[in-house]
């Protein structure tokens, strides 16, 4: 057990939260992932101040220029500055991923909590629907929904959210199953606590570890999904600077002007890498079997 020194010199055990934070910040990969994520978030928040040019302003005289002091990442076929478009593209990718994962967590978390707590026919019904959704690859399900709904920011967000409801349902159900039969839940039940109070005050707060890890990993998957759907023309429509659309715009010029696709591709890679490293470090820090 991890301990900390008290003012009188005695040793006291660290709380689970402090222990997890201590393990996390001792993990170099986790700190590196956190730094990468913070850099991308800062770029999205302060995009108007960081971008040197208007990301949607056409400049035909500057089209297809290579990286230079004037345009650090070069320009695309319409003369738009790639650095500015990559910076503003972080807003679209992070917004879609955050909104879709939040929606999937709320819906999937509610369904998973009900399935794991009540079991019986509630569990059977919810999990069979979840199995049907999991039978489809997430990207294929999102494409089918967008083919029906049409492209655009909000339809893209909804499609990715629906694709990730089933994984969250399974994760939350498993976490609730581990805590529903613990002694403190049984004690609260004996004292007359209602089911909603038990779920909200006792079961769900003690199930946040695996859910938090799943959130960070799903954020990475959502960014990849948004980029893939935008690449196919099903995401945010031009001239919005979506990373996937930028890669698609540069595909015809890979042999002559590869920087058009390389710049947004690197942005996707760095962002996904940051969330993956963060998720792995959180998993190690929150699992008592690994950080003992």
Short mmCIF file of C-alpha atoms in Angstrom, two decimals:
data_model
loop_
_atom_site.label_atom_id
_atom_site.label_comp_id
_atom_site.label_asym_id
_atom_site.label_seq_id
_atom_site.Cartn_x
_atom_site.Cartn_y
_atom_site.Cartn_z
CA UNK A 1 0.00 0.00 0.00
CA UNK A 2 1.27 3.47 -0.87
CA UNK A 3 1.76 5.71 2.16
CA UNK A 4 2.40 9.38 2.86
CA UNK A 5 4.05 11.07 5.83
CA UNK A 6 1.80 12.82 8.36
CA UNK A 7 2.94 16.04 10.13
CA UNK A 8 3.74 14.00 13.27
CA UNK A 9 6.03 11.68 11.33
CA UNK A 10 3.59 8.76 11.07
CA UNK A 11 2.78 7.15 7.77
CA UNK A 12 -0.77 7.26 6.41
CA UNK A 13 -2.10 5.47 3.33
CA UNK A 14 -2.68 7.60 0.26
CA UNK A 15 -6.22 7.96 -1.01
CA UNK A 16 -7.01 6.05 -4.23
CA UNK A 17 -7.20 9.32 -6.16
CA UNK A 18 -3.82 10.58 -4.98
CA UNK A 19 -2.27 7.18 -5.54
CA UNK A 20 -3.61 7.07 -9.10
CA UNK A 21 -2.32 10.60 -9.81
CA UNK A 22 1.08 9.70 -8.40
CA UNK A 23 1.31 6.61 -10.61
CA UNK A 24 0.10 8.53 -13.67
CA UNK A 25 2.64 11.36 -13.37
CA UNK A 26 5.41 8.81 -12.90
CA UNK A 27 4.54 7.29 -16.30
CA UNK A 28 6.54 9.09 -19.04
CA UNK A 29 4.21 7.95 -21.82
CA UNK A 30 1.17 9.21 -19.93
CA UNK A 31 2.73 12.62 -19.34
CA UNK A 32 3.74 12.80 -23.01
CA UNK A 33 0.18 11.92 -24.05
CA UNK A 34 -1.25 14.57 -21.74
CA UNK A 35 1.10 17.19 -23.20
CA UNK A 36 0.13 16.27 -26.77
CA UNK A 37 -3.56 16.45 -25.95
CA UNK A 38 -3.15 19.81 -24.21
CA UNK A 39 -1.27 21.19 -27.23
CA UNK A 40 -4.06 20.15 -29.60
CA UNK A 41 -6.74 21.52 -27.27
CA UNK A 42 -4.85 24.82 -26.95
CA UNK A 43 -4.55 25.04 -30.75
CA UNK A 44 -8.32 24.54 -31.07
CA UNK A 45 -9.21 27.06 -28.37
CA UNK A 46 -6.80 29.78 -29.54
CA UNK A 47 -7.03 29.05 -33.27
CA UNK A 48 -7.94 32.64 -34.30
CA UNK A 49 -4.86 33.96 -32.52
CA UNK A 50 -2.47 31.22 -33.66
CA UNK A 51 -3.44 30.88 -37.32
CA UNK A 52 -1.40 33.27 -39.50
CA UNK A 53 -4.01 33.41 -42.30
CA UNK A 54 -7.71 32.99 -42.92
CA UNK A 55 -8.18 29.22 -43.40
CA UNK A 56 -10.92 29.56 -46.06
CA UNK A 57 -9.64 32.59 -47.99
CA UNK A 58 -8.70 31.74 -51.59
CA UNK A 59 -5.36 33.06 -52.86
CA UNK A 60 -4.86 31.75 -56.42
CA UNK A 61 -1.53 33.54 -56.77
CA UNK A 62 -0.10 31.43 -53.89
CA UNK A 63 -1.48 28.05 -54.94
CA UNK A 64 0.61 24.87 -54.54
CA UNK A 65 3.55 26.54 -52.82
CA UNK A 66 5.93 24.41 -50.78
CA UNK A 67 6.82 24.99 -47.13
CA UNK A 68 8.58 28.35 -46.63
CA UNK A 69 8.98 31.10 -44.08
CA UNK A 70 5.81 32.71 -45.39
CA UNK A 71 3.78 29.47 -45.37
CA UNK A 72 5.39 27.05 -42.91
CA UNK A 73 3.44 24.03 -44.18
CA UNK A 74 2.87 25.28 -47.72
CA UNK A 75 -0.41 26.01 -49.47
CA UNK A 76 -3.08 23.87 -51.14
CA UNK A 77 -4.47 23.96 -54.66
CA UNK A 78 -6.53 27.06 -53.84
CA UNK A 79 -3.65 28.95 -52.24
CA UNK A 80 -4.96 28.53 -48.69
CA UNK A 81 -2.36 28.34 -45.94
CA UNK A 82 -2.09 24.74 -44.71
CA UNK A 83 -0.89 25.63 -41.22
CA UNK A 84 -3.96 27.80 -40.67
CA UNK A 85 -6.24 25.06 -41.99
CA UNK A 86 -4.61 22.42 -39.79
CA UNK A 87 -5.01 24.63 -36.71
CA UNK A 88 -8.67 25.37 -37.42
CA UNK A 89 -9.22 21.73 -38.39
CA UNK A 90 -8.45 20.77 -34.79
CA UNK A 91 -11.64 22.58 -33.79
CA UNK A 92 -13.78 20.38 -36.02
CA UNK A 93 -12.08 17.12 -35.04
CA UNK A 94 -12.17 17.81 -31.30
CA UNK A 95 -15.73 19.16 -31.40
CA UNK A 96 -17.06 16.13 -33.27
CA UNK A 97 -15.18 13.68 -31.05
CA UNK A 98 -16.14 15.36 -27.76
CA UNK A 99 -19.82 15.76 -28.65
CA UNK A 100 -20.18 12.26 -30.10
CA UNK A 101 -18.39 10.55 -27.21
CA UNK A 102 -20.37 12.56 -24.64
CA UNK A 103 -23.67 11.58 -26.27
CA UNK A 104 -22.60 7.93 -26.56
CA UNK A 105 -21.48 7.94 -22.91
CA UNK A 106 -24.77 9.38 -21.66
CA UNK A 107 -26.97 6.97 -23.62
CA UNK A 108 -24.71 3.94 -23.37
CA UNK A 109 -23.96 4.65 -19.70
CA UNK A 110 -27.65 4.80 -18.83
CA UNK A 111 -28.41 1.58 -20.70
CA UNK A 112 -25.38 -0.19 -19.22
CA UNK A 113 -26.25 0.92 -15.69
CA UNK A 114 -29.83 -0.35 -16.05
CA UNK A 115 -28.67 -3.66 -17.54
CA UNK A 116 -26.00 -4.25 -14.90
CA UNK A 117 -28.14 -3.25 -11.93
CA UNK A 118 -31.52 -4.83 -12.69
CA UNK A 119 -30.35 -7.86 -14.73
CA UNK A 120 -33.07 -10.36 -15.79
CA UNK A 121 -35.21 -9.26 -18.73
CA UNK A 122 -33.85 -5.69 -18.68
CA UNK A 123 -30.31 -6.98 -19.09
CA UNK A 124 -31.35 -9.49 -21.75
CA UNK A 125 -33.20 -6.92 -23.85
CA UNK A 126 -30.50 -4.22 -23.68
CA UNK A 127 -27.61 -6.60 -24.32
CA UNK A 128 -29.27 -8.28 -27.30
CA UNK A 129 -29.78 -4.86 -28.93
CA UNK A 130 -26.16 -4.08 -28.08
CA UNK A 131 -25.03 -7.32 -29.73
CA UNK A 132 -26.86 -6.34 -32.90
CA UNK A 133 -25.12 -2.95 -32.99
CA UNK A 134 -21.74 -4.54 -32.31
CA UNK A 135 -22.25 -6.90 -35.23
CA UNK A 136 -21.68 -3.93 -37.57
CA UNK A 137 -18.23 -2.30 -37.83
CA UNK A 138 -18.46 1.20 -36.34
CA UNK A 139 -17.33 2.95 -39.52
CA UNK A 140 -19.80 0.96 -41.64
CA UNK A 141 -22.67 1.80 -39.29
CA UNK A 142 -21.71 5.49 -39.39
CA UNK A 143 -21.57 5.44 -43.21
CA UNK A 144 -25.03 3.85 -43.36
CA UNK A 145 -26.47 6.50 -41.05
CA UNK A 146 -24.86 9.34 -43.02
CA UNK A 147 -26.15 7.90 -46.28
CA UNK A 148 -29.63 8.20 -44.78
CA UNK A 149 -29.21 11.51 -42.92
CA UNK A 150 -26.80 13.29 -45.27
CA UNK A 151 -23.46 14.88 -44.49
CA UNK A 152 -22.74 17.83 -42.23
CA UNK A 153 -21.32 18.52 -38.79
CA UNK A 154 -24.30 17.50 -36.67
CA UNK A 155 -25.22 14.44 -38.71
CA UNK A 156 -21.58 13.34 -38.56
CA UNK A 157 -21.55 13.78 -34.79
CA UNK A 158 -24.79 11.80 -34.40
CA UNK A 159 -23.56 8.97 -36.64
CA UNK A 160 -20.33 8.51 -34.69
CA UNK A 161 -22.21 8.72 -31.38
CA UNK A 162 -24.67 5.98 -32.37
CA UNK A 163 -21.77 3.77 -33.48
CA UNK A 164 -20.16 4.06 -30.01
CA UNK A 165 -23.23 3.59 -27.81
CA UNK A 166 -22.86 -0.20 -27.74
CA UNK A 167 -19.22 -0.26 -26.49
CA UNK A 168 -20.06 2.17 -23.68
CA UNK A 169 -23.07 0.05 -22.73
CA UNK A 170 -20.88 -3.02 -22.32
CA UNK A 171 -18.17 -1.21 -20.35
CA UNK A 172 -20.61 0.45 -17.92
CA UNK A 173 -22.57 -2.79 -17.46
CA UNK A 174 -19.39 -4.68 -16.56
CA UNK A 175 -18.35 -1.94 -14.11
CA UNK A 176 -21.79 -1.90 -12.45
CA UNK A 177 -21.79 -5.69 -12.11
CA UNK A 178 -18.55 -5.45 -10.11
CA UNK A 179 -19.99 -2.95 -7.62
CA UNK A 180 -23.70 -3.79 -7.28
CA UNK A 181 -23.11 -6.63 -4.77
CA UNK A 182 -20.53 -4.89 -2.58
CA UNK A 183 -21.14 -4.47 1.15
CA UNK A 184 -21.68 -0.70 1.08
CA UNK A 185 -24.39 -1.09 -1.59
CA UNK A 186 -26.08 -3.82 0.46
CA UNK A 187 -25.86 -1.61 3.57
CA UNK A 188 -27.47 1.31 1.72
CA UNK A 189 -30.21 -1.02 0.48
CA UNK A 190 -30.87 -2.19 4.05
CA UNK A 191 -31.18 1.44 5.14
CA UNK A 192 -33.93 1.98 2.57
CA UNK A 193 -32.08 3.80 -0.21
CA UNK A 194 -33.98 3.87 -3.50
CA UNK A 195 -32.60 2.37 -6.69
CA UNK A 196 -31.90 5.76 -8.36
CA UNK A 197 -30.02 6.92 -5.25
CA UNK A 198 -28.00 3.71 -5.12
CA UNK A 199 -27.03 4.02 -8.75
CA UNK A 200 -26.22 7.73 -8.61
CA UNK A 201 -24.53 7.93 -5.18
CA UNK A 202 -22.83 4.55 -4.78
CA UNK A 203 -22.67 2.31 -7.86
CA UNK A 204 -21.76 4.72 -10.66
CA UNK A 205 -19.16 6.81 -8.74
CA UNK A 206 -17.27 3.60 -7.95
CA UNK A 207 -17.37 2.50 -11.59
CA UNK A 208 -15.68 5.54 -13.11
CA UNK A 209 -12.21 4.00 -13.55
CA UNK A 210 -12.82 1.78 -16.58
CA UNK A 211 -15.34 4.26 -17.98
CA UNK A 212 -12.77 7.09 -17.90
CA UNK A 213 -10.24 4.93 -19.73
CA UNK A 214 -12.85 3.99 -22.33
CA UNK A 215 -13.68 7.68 -22.86
CA UNK A 216 -10.08 8.59 -23.68
CA UNK A 217 -9.72 5.69 -26.11
CA UNK A 218 -13.07 6.40 -27.79
CA UNK A 219 -12.03 10.02 -28.28
CA UNK A 220 -9.09 8.74 -30.35
CA UNK A 221 -11.37 6.41 -32.31
CA UNK A 222 -13.85 9.24 -32.90
CA UNK A 223 -11.11 11.47 -34.33
CA UNK A 224 -10.10 8.68 -36.71
CA UNK A 225 -13.74 8.09 -37.60
CA UNK A 226 -14.34 11.77 -38.29
CA UNK A 227 -11.24 11.91 -40.49
CA UNK A 228 -12.26 8.78 -42.42
CA UNK A 229 -15.81 10.00 -43.03
CA UNK A 230 -14.59 13.46 -44.03
CA UNK A 231 -12.13 11.81 -46.42
CA UNK A 232 -15.10 10.07 -48.06
CA UNK A 233 -16.96 13.38 -48.34
CA UNK A 234 -19.55 12.47 -45.68
CA UNK A 235 -18.36 14.84 -42.96
CA UNK A 236 -18.18 18.60 -42.63
CA UNK A 237 -18.48 20.07 -46.09
CA UNK A 238 -15.92 22.34 -47.84
CA UNK A 239 -14.53 24.91 -47.45
CA UNK A 240 -14.47 23.98 -43.74
CA UNK A 241 -10.93 22.80 -42.86
CA UNK A 242 -11.61 19.18 -41.84
CA UNK A 243 -8.46 17.06 -41.62
CA UNK A 244 -9.90 14.13 -43.56
CA UNK A 245 -11.17 16.38 -46.34
CA UNK A 246 -7.74 18.04 -46.55
CA UNK A 247 -6.09 14.65 -47.08
CA UNK A 248 -8.62 13.86 -49.82
CA UNK A 249 -7.90 17.22 -51.50
CA UNK A 250 -4.20 16.43 -51.62
CA UNK A 251 -4.53 12.86 -52.87
CA UNK A 252 -4.22 13.74 -56.61
CA UNK A 253 -0.96 15.61 -55.87
CA UNK A 254 0.85 13.07 -53.65
CA UNK A 255 3.70 12.66 -56.13
CA UNK A 256 4.27 16.35 -56.83
CA UNK A 257 2.98 18.19 -53.73
CA UNK A 258 2.81 15.66 -50.88
CA UNK A 259 2.71 18.28 -48.11
CA UNK A 260 -0.97 18.96 -48.85
CA UNK A 261 -1.86 15.55 -47.39
CA UNK A 262 1.11 15.10 -45.05
CA UNK A 263 0.26 18.13 -42.88
CA UNK A 264 -3.27 17.04 -41.84
CA UNK A 265 -2.13 13.42 -41.66
CA UNK A 266 0.51 14.32 -39.11
CA UNK A 267 -2.06 16.31 -37.13
CA UNK A 268 -4.33 13.25 -36.96
CA UNK A 269 -1.43 11.01 -35.97
CA UNK A 270 -0.24 13.30 -33.16
CA UNK A 271 -3.75 13.78 -31.75
CA UNK A 272 -4.65 10.08 -31.79
CA UNK A 273 -1.26 9.18 -30.34
CA UNK A 274 -1.80 11.63 -27.48
CA UNK A 275 -5.20 10.18 -26.56
CA UNK A 276 -3.93 6.60 -26.81
CA UNK A 277 -0.95 7.27 -24.55
CA UNK A 278 -3.22 9.10 -22.12
CA UNK A 279 -5.71 6.23 -22.07
CA UNK A 280 -3.03 3.58 -21.51
CA UNK A 281 -1.51 5.54 -18.63
CA UNK A 282 -4.92 6.10 -17.03
CA UNK A 283 -5.66 2.39 -17.26
CA UNK A 284 -2.42 1.56 -15.47
CA UNK A 285 -2.96 4.25 -12.84
CA UNK A 286 -6.57 3.35 -12.06
CA UNK A 287 -6.08 -0.42 -11.90
CA UNK A 288 -5.01 -1.37 -8.33
CA UNK A 289 -3.54 -4.64 -9.60
CA UNK A 290 -1.08 -2.70 -11.81
CA UNK A 291 -0.14 0.27 -9.59
CA UNK A 292 0.23 -1.55 -6.26
#
